[in-house]
PDB file of C-alpha atoms and ligand atoms in Angstrom:
ATOM      1  CA  MET A   1       0.000   0.000   0.000  1.00 57.00           C
ATOM      2  CA  LYS A   2       2.846   2.320   0.945  1.00 64.00           C
ATOM      3  CA  ASN A   3       4.683   1.537  -2.300  1.00 70.00           C
ATOM      4  CA  TYR A   4       1.551   2.245  -4.259  1.00 69.00           C
ATOM      5  CA  PHE A   5       1.303   5.621  -2.539  1.00 66.00           C
ATOM      6  CA  TYR A   6       4.917   6.508  -3.403  1.00 70.00           C
ATOM      7  CA  ALA A   7       4.373   5.428  -7.002  1.00 68.00           C
ATOM      8  CA  ILE A   8       1.425   7.812  -7.278  1.00 68.00           C
ATOM      9  CA  ILE A   9       3.484  10.662  -5.788  1.00 67.00           C
ATOM     10  CA  ALA A  10       6.399   9.900  -8.156  1.00 63.00           C
ATOM     11  CA  LEU A  11       4.063   9.885 -11.160  1.00 62.00           C
ATOM     12  CA  PHE A  12       2.567  13.202 -10.059  1.00 61.00           C
ATOM     13  CA  ILE A  13       6.015  14.813  -9.724  1.00 58.00           C
ATOM     14  CA  LEU A  14       7.175  13.403 -13.062  1.00 56.00           C
ATOM     15  CA  ASN A  15       4.069  14.737 -14.764  1.00 62.00           C
ATOM     16  CA  SER A  16       4.416  18.220 -13.343  1.00 57.00           C
ATOM     17  CA  CYS A  17       8.053  18.317 -14.474  1.00 52.00           C
ATOM     18  CA  LYS A  18       7.148  17.360 -18.059  1.00 68.00           C
ATOM     19  CA  ILE A  19       8.997  19.865 -20.165  1.00 83.00           C
ATOM     20  CA  ASN A  20       6.862  22.281 -22.109  1.00 89.00           C
ATOM     21  CA  PRO A  21       8.852  23.023 -25.286  1.00 90.00           C
ATOM     22  CA  TYR A  22       7.385  26.519 -25.423  1.00 93.00           C
ATOM     23  CA  ARG A  23       8.066  27.503 -21.807  1.00 94.00           C
ATOM     24  CA  LEU A  24      10.675  30.099 -22.808  1.00 94.00           C
ATOM     25  CA  SER A  25       8.408  31.849 -25.297  1.00 95.00           C
ATOM     26  CA  ASP A  26       5.514  31.679 -22.784  1.00 95.00           C
ATOM     27  CA  ARG A  27       7.694  33.398 -20.206  1.00 96.00           C
ATOM     28  CA  SER A  28       8.929  36.020 -22.659  1.00 96.00           C
ATOM     29  CA  TYR A  29       5.317  36.717 -23.799  1.00 97.00           C
ATOM     30  CA  LYS A  30       4.214  37.370 -20.200  1.00 97.00           C
ATOM     31  CA  LYS A  31       7.234  39.573 -19.561  1.00 97.00           C
ATOM     32  CA  GLN A  32       6.527  41.672 -22.656  1.00 96.00           C
ATOM     33  CA  ILE A  33       2.855  42.032 -21.675  1.00 97.00           C
ATOM     34  CA  LYS A  34       3.898  43.323 -18.272  1.00 96.00           C
ATOM     35  CA  ALA A  35       6.230  45.888 -19.856  1.00 96.00           C
ATOM     36  CA  TYR A  36       3.451  47.087 -22.209  1.00 95.00           C
ATOM     37  CA  GLN A  37       0.982  47.322 -19.319  1.00 94.00           C
ATOM     38  CA  LYS A  38       3.440  49.536 -17.533  1.00 93.00           C
ATOM     39  CA  SER A  39       4.187  51.793 -20.498  1.00 92.00           C
ATOM     40  CA  ILE A  40       0.493  52.174 -21.507  1.00 92.00           C
ATOM     41  CA  GLY A  41      -0.484  52.900 -17.915  1.00 90.00           C
ATOM     42  CA  ASN A  42       2.060  55.686 -17.514  1.00 89.00           C
ATOM     43  CA  ALA A  43       0.441  59.100 -17.498  1.00 86.00           C
ATOM     44  CA  ASP A  44       3.372  60.886 -19.083  1.00 87.00           C
ATOM     45  CA  THR A  45       3.635  63.022 -22.188  1.00 91.00           C
ATOM     46  CA  LYS A  46       6.413  63.774 -24.639  1.00 92.00           C
ATOM     47  CA  PRO A  47       7.689  67.269 -25.449  1.00 94.00           C
ATOM     48  CA  LEU A  48       6.672  68.645 -28.856  1.00 96.00           C
ATOM     49  CA  GLU A  49       9.023  70.127 -31.422  1.00 96.00           C
ATOM     50  CA  ASN A  50       8.188  73.659 -30.238  1.00 97.00           C
ATOM     51  CA  GLY A  51       9.386  72.872 -26.719  1.00 94.00           C
ATOM     52  CA  GLN A  52       5.926  72.647 -25.185  1.00 96.00           C
ATOM     53  CA  THR A  53       5.124  69.510 -23.196  1.00 95.00           C
ATOM     54  CA  PRO A  54       1.422  68.564 -23.333  1.00 95.00           C
ATOM     55  CA  LYS A  55      -0.330  68.549 -19.992  1.00 96.00           C
ATOM     56  CA  TRP A  56      -1.934  65.219 -18.957  1.00 95.00           C
ATOM     57  CA  ILE A  57      -5.577  65.103 -17.822  1.00 94.00           C
ATOM     58  CA  SER A  58      -7.078  61.598 -18.000  1.00 94.00           C
ATOM     59  CA  THR A  59     -10.375  60.977 -19.780  1.00 95.00           C
ATOM     60  CA  VAL A  60     -12.695  58.244 -18.558  1.00 97.00           C
ATOM     61  CA  ASN A  61     -14.093  57.343 -21.992  1.00 97.00           C
ATOM     62  CA  PHE A  62     -11.952  54.864 -23.911  1.00 96.00           C
ATOM     63  CA  ASN A  63     -11.441  51.242 -24.798  1.00 95.00           C
ATOM     64  CA  LEU A  64      -8.992  49.202 -26.868  1.00 95.00           C
ATOM     65  CA  ARG A  65      -8.424  49.758 -30.601  1.00 95.00           C
ATOM     66  CA  LYS A  66      -9.766  46.928 -32.708  1.00 97.00           C
ATOM     67  CA  PRO A  67      -8.335  45.057 -35.679  1.00 98.00           C
ATOM     68  CA  ASN A  68     -10.104  45.894 -38.932  1.00 97.00           C
ATOM     69  CA  PHE A  69      -8.528  43.397 -41.359  1.00 98.00           C
ATOM     70  CA  VAL A  70      -7.881  39.659 -41.474  1.00 98.00           C
ATOM     71  CA  VAL A  71      -4.927  38.511 -43.552  1.00 98.00           C
ATOM     72  CA  ILE A  72      -4.813  34.863 -44.610  1.00 98.00           C
ATOM     73  CA  HIS A  73      -1.529  33.060 -45.318  1.00 98.00           C
ATOM     74  CA  HIS A  74      -0.244  29.593 -46.001  1.00 97.00           C
ATOM     75  CA  THR A  75       2.812  28.684 -43.952  1.00 97.00           C
ATOM     76  CA  ALA A  76       4.831  27.150 -46.815  1.00 95.00           C
ATOM     77  CA  GLN A  77       6.153  24.771 -44.166  1.00 93.00           C
ATOM     78  CA  ASP A  78       5.756  21.040 -43.734  1.00 91.00           C
ATOM     79  CA  SER A  79       4.141  20.787 -40.314  1.00 93.00           C
ATOM     80  CA  LEU A  80       2.413  22.701 -37.564  1.00 95.00           C
ATOM     81  CA  GLN A  81       5.355  21.989 -35.227  1.00 95.00           C
ATOM     82  CA  GLN A  82       7.774  23.592 -37.689  1.00 95.00           C
ATOM     83  CA  THR A  83       5.614  26.735 -37.873  1.00 96.00           C
ATOM     84  CA  LEU A  84       5.208  26.943 -34.093  1.00 96.00           C
ATOM     85  CA  ARG A  85       8.964  26.682 -33.751  1.00 95.00           C
ATOM     86  CA  THR A  86       9.491  29.478 -36.303  1.00 96.00           C
ATOM     87  CA  PHE A  87       7.013  31.728 -34.474  1.00 97.00           C
ATOM     88  CA  THR A  88       8.535  31.116 -31.016  1.00 96.00           C
ATOM     89  CA  LEU A  89      12.145  31.945 -31.927  1.00 96.00           C
ATOM     90  CA  SER A  90      13.001  35.648 -31.703  1.00 95.00           C
ATOM     91  CA  LYS A  91      15.610  35.494 -34.476  1.00 97.00           C
ATOM     92  CA  THR A  92      12.927  34.783 -37.124  1.00 96.00           C
ATOM     93  CA  GLN A  93      11.019  38.053 -36.396  1.00 97.00           C
ATOM     94  CA  VAL A  94       7.763  36.560 -37.738  1.00 97.00           C
ATOM     95  CA  SER A  95       4.502  35.577 -36.069  1.00 97.00           C
ATOM     96  CA  ALA A  96       0.746  35.333 -36.535  1.00 98.00           C
ATOM     97  CA  HIS A  97      -2.231  35.494 -34.208  1.00 98.00           C
ATOM     98  CA  TYR A  98      -3.492  32.069 -35.245  1.00 98.00           C
ATOM     99  CA  VAL A  99      -2.090  28.973 -36.889  1.00 98.00           C
ATOM    100  CA  ILE A 100      -4.543  26.349 -38.126  1.00 98.00           C
ATOM    101  CA  SER A 101      -3.177  22.861 -38.641  1.00 97.00           C
ATOM    102  CA  ASP A 102      -4.138  20.459 -41.390  1.00 96.00           C
ATOM    103  CA  ASP A 103      -6.370  18.498 -38.967  1.00 97.00           C
ATOM    104  CA  GLY A 104      -8.294  21.666 -37.991  1.00 97.00           C
ATOM    105  CA  THR A 105      -6.570  22.369 -34.666  1.00 97.00           C
ATOM    106  CA  VAL A 106      -6.460  26.115 -33.995  1.00 98.00           C
ATOM    107  CA  VAL A 107      -3.446  27.502 -32.108  1.00 98.00           C
ATOM    108  CA  GLN A 108      -3.579  31.106 -30.865  1.00 98.00           C
ATOM    109  CA  MET A 109      -0.168  32.702 -30.316  1.00 98.00           C
ATOM    110  CA  LEU A 110      -0.967  36.229 -29.118  1.00 97.00           C
ATOM    111  CA  ASN A 111      -3.934  38.316 -28.075  1.00 98.00           C
ATOM    112  CA  ASP A 112      -6.040  39.776 -30.906  1.00 98.00           C
ATOM    113  CA  TYR A 113      -5.340  43.315 -29.634  1.00 97.00           C
ATOM    114  CA  LEU A 114      -1.589  42.919 -30.063  1.00 97.00           C
ATOM    115  CA  ARG A 115       0.422  43.454 -33.245  1.00 98.00           C
ATOM    116  CA  ALA A 116       1.752  40.269 -34.850  1.00 98.00           C
ATOM    117  CA  TRP A 117       4.491  40.350 -37.476  1.00 98.00           C
ATOM    118  CA  HIS A 118       2.888  38.605 -40.437  1.00 98.00           C
ATOM    119  CA  GLY A 119       2.340  41.184 -43.198  1.00 97.00           C
ATOM    120  CA  GLY A 120       5.827  42.612 -43.663  1.00 96.00           C
ATOM    121  CA  ASN A 121       6.094  45.523 -46.065  1.00 96.00           C
ATOM    122  CA  ALA A 122       2.476  45.698 -47.214  1.00 97.00           C
ATOM    123  CA  SER A 123      -0.470  47.968 -47.977  1.00 97.00           C
ATOM    124  CA  TRP A 124      -4.176  47.803 -48.749  1.00 97.00           C
ATOM    125  CA  GLY A 125      -5.692  51.014 -50.052  1.00 95.00           C
ATOM    126  CA  LYS A 126      -4.173  53.856 -48.098  1.00 95.00           C
ATOM    127  CA  ASN A 127      -3.444  51.628 -45.106  1.00 96.00           C
ATOM    128  CA  THR A 128       0.308  51.124 -44.959  1.00 97.00           C
ATOM    129  CA  ASP A 129       0.551  49.526 -41.509  1.00 97.00           C
ATOM    130  CA  ILE A 130      -1.441  46.374 -42.022  1.00 97.00           C
ATOM    131  CA  ASN A 131       0.177  44.610 -39.044  1.00 98.00           C
ATOM    132  CA  SER A 132      -1.211  47.289 -36.708  1.00 98.00           C
ATOM    133  CA  ALA A 133      -4.720  46.922 -38.077  1.00 97.00           C
ATOM    134  CA  SER A 134      -5.004  43.199 -38.737  1.00 98.00           C
ATOM    135  CA  ILE A 135      -5.291  39.663 -37.439  1.00 98.00           C
ATOM    136  CA  GLY A 136      -2.920  37.250 -39.173  1.00 98.00           C
ATOM    137  CA  ILE A 137      -4.045  33.671 -39.767  1.00 98.00           C
ATOM    138  CA  GLU A 138      -1.543  31.096 -41.015  1.00 98.00           C
ATOM    139  CA  LEU A 139      -2.778  27.861 -42.559  1.00 98.00           C
ATOM    140  CA  ASP A 140      -0.434  24.912 -42.193  1.00 98.00           C
ATOM    141  CA  ASN A 141       0.080  24.065 -45.882  1.00 97.00           C
ATOM    142  CA  ASN A 142       3.227  23.652 -47.971  1.00 96.00           C
ATOM    143  CA  GLY A 143       1.791  25.714 -50.834  1.00 96.00           C
ATOM    144  CA  PHE A 144       1.435  22.828 -53.294  1.00 96.00           C
ATOM    145  CA  GLU A 145      -1.475  20.891 -51.789  1.00 97.00           C
ATOM    146  CA  PRO A 146      -5.214  21.461 -51.318  1.00 97.00           C
ATOM    147  CA  PHE A 147      -6.393  22.817 -47.973  1.00 98.00           C
ATOM    148  CA  SER A 148      -8.154  20.139 -45.906  1.00 97.00           C
ATOM    149  CA  GLU A 149     -11.862  20.343 -45.125  1.00 98.00           C
ATOM    150  CA  ALA A 150     -11.180  20.277 -41.372  1.00 98.00           C
ATOM    151  CA  GLN A 151      -8.765  23.201 -41.719  1.00 98.00           C
ATOM    152  CA  ILE A 152     -11.221  25.301 -43.753  1.00 98.00           C
ATOM    153  CA  ASN A 153     -14.049  24.482 -41.314  1.00 98.00           C
ATOM    154  CA  SER A 154     -11.916  25.763 -38.432  1.00 98.00           C
ATOM    155  CA  LEU A 155     -10.965  28.835 -40.453  1.00 98.00           C
ATOM    156  CA  VAL A 156     -14.651  29.591 -41.101  1.00 98.00           C
ATOM    157  CA  ALA A 157     -15.439  29.224 -37.383  1.00 98.00           C
ATOM    158  CA  LEU A 158     -12.588  31.582 -36.518  1.00 98.00           C
ATOM    159  CA  LEU A 159     -13.519  34.134 -39.212  1.00 98.00           C
ATOM    160  CA  THR A 160     -17.137  34.073 -38.004  1.00 98.00           C
ATOM    161  CA  ARG A 161     -16.005  35.051 -34.528  1.00 98.00           C
ATOM    162  CA  LEU A 162     -13.470  37.670 -35.633  1.00 98.00           C
ATOM    163  CA  LYS A 163     -15.856  39.316 -38.103  1.00 97.00           C
ATOM    164  CA  LYS A 164     -18.537  39.568 -35.403  1.00 97.00           C
ATOM    165  CA  ASP A 165     -16.273  40.650 -32.512  1.00 97.00           C
ATOM    166  CA  TYR A 166     -14.458  43.371 -34.464  1.00 98.00           C
ATOM    167  CA  ASN A 167     -17.041  44.225 -37.126  1.00 97.00           C
ATOM    168  CA  ILE A 168     -14.549  43.506 -39.924  1.00 97.00           C
ATOM    169  CA  PRO A 169     -15.770  44.603 -43.393  1.00 95.00           C
ATOM    170  CA  THR A 170     -16.039  41.720 -45.839  1.00 93.00           C
ATOM    171  CA  ASN A 171     -13.582  43.344 -48.284  1.00 89.00           C
ATOM    172  CA  ASN A 172     -11.011  43.460 -45.482  1.00 95.00           C
ATOM    173  CA  ILE A 173     -10.656  39.670 -45.369  1.00 97.00           C
ATOM    174  CA  ILE A 174      -7.710  39.395 -47.704  1.00 97.00           C
ATOM    175  CA  ALA A 175      -4.677  37.386 -48.794  1.00 98.00           C
ATOM    176  CA  HIS A 176      -1.056  38.072 -48.013  1.00 98.00           C
ATOM    177  CA  SER A 177      -0.583  38.268 -51.807  1.00 98.00           C
ATOM    178  CA  ASP A 178      -3.253  41.002 -51.980  1.00 98.00           C
ATOM    179  CA  ILE A 179      -1.375  43.290 -49.596  1.00 98.00           C
ATOM    180  CA  ALA A 180       2.145  42.501 -50.880  1.00 98.00           C
ATOM    181  CA  PRO A 181       1.624  41.604 -54.568  1.00 98.00           C
ATOM    182  CA  SER A 182       5.230  41.943 -55.691  1.00 97.00           C
ATOM    183  CA  ARG A 183       6.626  39.860 -52.812  1.00 97.00           C
ATOM    184  CA  LYS A 184       4.065  37.229 -51.864  1.00 97.00           C
ATOM    185  CA  ALA A 185       1.912  34.542 -53.487  1.00 96.00           C
ATOM    186  CA  ASP A 186       0.072  33.076 -50.515  1.00 96.00           C
ATOM    187  CA  PRO A 187      -2.352  31.512 -49.917  1.00 98.00           C
ATOM    188  CA  SER A 188      -1.958  29.431 -53.097  1.00 98.00           C
ATOM    189  CA  ALA A 189      -4.555  29.007 -55.866  1.00 98.00           C
ATOM    190  CA  PHE A 190      -5.927  26.008 -53.921  1.00 98.00           C
ATOM    191  CA  PHE A 191      -7.416  28.399 -51.364  1.00 98.00           C
ATOM    192  CA  PRO A 192     -11.266  28.328 -51.569  1.00 98.00           C
ATOM    193  CA  TRP A 193     -12.005  32.077 -51.806  1.00 98.00           C
ATOM    194  CA  LYS A 194     -15.244  31.359 -53.681  1.00 98.00           C
ATOM    195  CA  ASN A 195     -16.638  29.203 -50.841  1.00 98.00           C
ATOM    196  CA  LEU A 196     -15.583  31.780 -48.279  1.00 97.00           C
ATOM    197  CA  ALA A 197     -17.254  34.596 -50.231  1.00 97.00           C
ATOM    198  CA  ALA A 198     -20.467  32.546 -50.316  1.00 97.00           C
ATOM    199  CA  LEU A 199     -20.336  32.496 -46.495  1.00 97.00           C
ATOM    200  CA  GLY A 200     -19.859  36.286 -46.327  1.00 95.00           C
ATOM    201  CA  PHE A 201     -16.066  36.482 -46.139  1.00 96.00           C
ATOM    202  CA  GLY A 202     -14.812  38.502 -49.098  1.00 96.00           C
ATOM    203  CA  PHE A 203     -16.277  39.245 -52.525  1.00 96.00           C
ATOM    204  CA  TRP A 204     -16.611  36.977 -55.555  1.00 97.00           C
ATOM    205  CA  PRO A 205     -17.410  37.896 -59.183  1.00 97.00           C
ATOM    206  CA  GLU A 206     -20.791  36.982 -60.712  1.00 96.00           C
ATOM    207  CA  ASP A 207     -20.966  33.878 -62.922  1.00 95.00           C
ATOM    208  CA  GLN A 208     -22.255  36.025 -65.791  1.00 96.00           C
ATOM    209  CA  LEU A 209     -19.715  38.830 -66.008  1.00 97.00           C
ATOM    210  CA  GLU A 210     -20.863  42.222 -67.210  1.00 97.00           C
ATOM    211  CA  LYS A 211     -18.674  43.710 -69.950  1.00 98.00           C
ATOM    212  CA  ALA A 212     -16.499  46.543 -68.618  1.00 98.00           C
ATOM    213  CA  PRO A 213     -17.153  49.874 -70.374  1.00 97.00           C
ATOM    214  CA  ASP A 214     -14.522  51.152 -72.832  1.00 96.00           C
ATOM    215  CA  TYR A 215     -13.454  53.936 -70.490  1.00 97.00           C
ATOM    216  CA  PHE A 216     -12.804  51.445 -67.647  1.00 98.00           C
ATOM    217  CA  ASN A 217      -9.339  52.003 -66.163  1.00 98.00           C
ATOM    218  CA  VAL A 218      -7.913  48.715 -64.854  1.00 98.00           C
ATOM    219  CA  GLU A 219      -5.033  50.249 -62.903  1.00 98.00           C
ATOM    220  CA  GLN A 220      -7.296  52.737 -61.144  1.00 98.00           C
ATOM    221  CA  ALA A 221      -9.873  50.025 -60.370  1.00 98.00           C
ATOM    222  CA  LEU A 222      -7.238  47.724 -58.826  1.00 98.00           C
ATOM    223  CA  ARG A 223      -6.059  50.655 -56.718  1.00 98.00           C
ATOM    224  CA  ILE A 224      -9.624  51.394 -55.573  1.00 97.00           C
ATOM    225  CA  ILE A 225     -10.071  47.716 -54.625  1.00 97.00           C
ATOM    226  CA  GLY A 226      -6.930  48.072 -52.476  1.00 97.00           C
ATOM    227  CA  TYR A 227      -3.958  46.804 -54.507  1.00 98.00           C
ATOM    228  CA  ASN A 228      -0.650  48.605 -54.648  1.00 98.00           C
ATOM    229  CA  THR A 229      -0.308  49.079 -58.424  1.00 98.00           C
ATOM    230  CA  GLN A 230       3.234  50.418 -58.529  1.00 97.00           C
ATOM    231  CA  ASN A 231       4.080  47.148 -60.218  1.00 98.00           C
ATOM    232  CA  LEU A 232       0.898  46.687 -62.256  1.00 98.00           C
ATOM    233  CA  SER A 233       1.842  43.260 -63.544  1.00 98.00           C
ATOM    234  CA  SER A 234       2.247  41.951 -59.945  1.00 98.00           C
ATOM    235  CA  ALA A 235      -1.077  43.501 -58.931  1.00 98.00           C
ATOM    236  CA  ILE A 236      -2.867  41.799 -61.857  1.00 98.00           C
ATOM    237  CA  LYS A 237      -1.248  38.478 -60.941  1.00 98.00           C
ATOM    238  CA  ALA A 238      -2.234  38.826 -57.268  1.00 98.00           C
ATOM    239  CA  PHE A 239      -5.784  39.701 -58.310  1.00 98.00           C
ATOM    240  CA  LYS A 240      -5.950  36.580 -60.487  1.00 98.00           C
ATOM    241  CA  LEU A 241      -4.516  34.390 -57.694  1.00 98.00           C
ATOM    242  CA  HIS A 242      -7.503  35.500 -55.618  1.00 98.00           C
ATOM    243  CA  TYR A 243     -10.321  35.753 -58.182  1.00 98.00           C
ATOM    244  CA  ILE A 244      -9.337  33.756 -61.300  1.00 98.00           C
ATOM    245  CA  GLN A 245      -7.444  30.893 -59.729  1.00 97.00           C
ATOM    246  CA  THR A 246      -7.232  28.813 -62.913  1.00 96.00           C
ATOM    247  CA  GLU A 247      -5.185  31.490 -64.721  1.00 95.00           C
ATOM    248  CA  VAL A 248      -2.605  32.943 -62.358  1.00 96.00           C
ATOM    249  CA  ASP A 249      -0.610  35.244 -64.642  1.00 97.00           C
ATOM    250  CA  ASP A 250      -0.464  38.934 -65.555  1.00 97.00           C
ATOM    251  CA  THR A 251      -2.379  38.606 -68.837  1.00 97.00           C
ATOM    252  CA  LEU A 252      -5.078  41.264 -69.159  1.00 97.00           C
ATOM    253  CA  ASP A 253      -7.601  39.444 -71.334  1.00 97.00           C
ATOM    254  CA  GLU A 254     -11.293  40.291 -71.555  1.00 97.00           C
ATOM    255  CA  LYS A 255     -12.249  37.886 -68.764  1.00 97.00           C
ATOM    256  CA  THR A 256      -9.661  39.425 -66.421  1.00 98.00           C
ATOM    257  CA  ILE A 257     -10.783  42.979 -67.211  1.00 98.00           C
ATOM    258  CA  ASN A 258     -14.452  42.078 -66.673  1.00 98.00           C
ATOM    259  CA  THR A 259     -13.621  40.279 -63.407  1.00 98.00           C
ATOM    260  CA  ILE A 260     -11.723  43.329 -62.126  1.00 98.00           C
ATOM    261  CA  TYR A 261     -14.751  45.437 -63.150  1.00 98.00           C
ATOM    262  CA  SER A 262     -17.059  43.092 -61.214  1.00 98.00           C
ATOM    263  CA  ILE A 263     -15.041  43.314 -57.980  1.00 98.00           C
ATOM    264  CA  TYR A 264     -14.503  47.065 -58.460  1.00 98.00           C
ATOM    265  CA  LYS A 265     -18.285  47.628 -58.655  1.00 97.00           C
ATOM    266  CA  LYS A 266     -18.729  45.941 -55.252  1.00 95.00           C
ATOM    267  CA  GLN A 267     -16.535  48.493 -53.474  1.00 92.00           C
TER     268      GLN A 267
HETATM  269 ZN1   ZN B 301       2.163  34.995 -45.864  1.00 53.08          ZN
END
């Protein structure tokens, strides 16, 4: 009986000592949160250029700023573990709010109100700090395979909650390739944008496309949708990766022009 008791105690101790591979990043996360709490809570002001230092008088009416975009990525890695490792090492300087594995498991890596490093140098419309305004979702996918049903179901559940909690406009649920067309091509053409649009996440062109008028300006329309058109060919390609997934190139044929017109009209 006594031995049995000791065995139970030993098992308990062993279990509580089980090494959590992410204990260092957990600790660092908590430490950073504490530092931010302190700096946000400080009632101090900075001197202006003219030498005046603003006086502090606290208001009572405020809350937290909310994300207004969701950016979807594929990880281009081979497993969830590999991605989690990448996002918990400080030398990589990349992260996302959520990672969804192939089997549908959702991992959250930082609070929605905090700024993850997933967009890089990116813009959508006049917004040039997408990381500050967005939630980043990474889908565990190597870029050359279809997205699993379980993964997309979890993504839909997550998008449903985010869209409701933060009142995110449907046109602000976008791809990494949309916000960084000359650098990125994720998520791949396998990504089911059409199905998502049918559920209220993003736009999709009509089956019967209306012919764009002769005066229709493609570059201007892409810019109004949100694309950075400095490199027009990249913007066209990114648009096609999202809306004409069977022809991902920079060819401006009639179908492409009419599809751009269709999405432009929805703005
Ligand atoms: Zn990406």
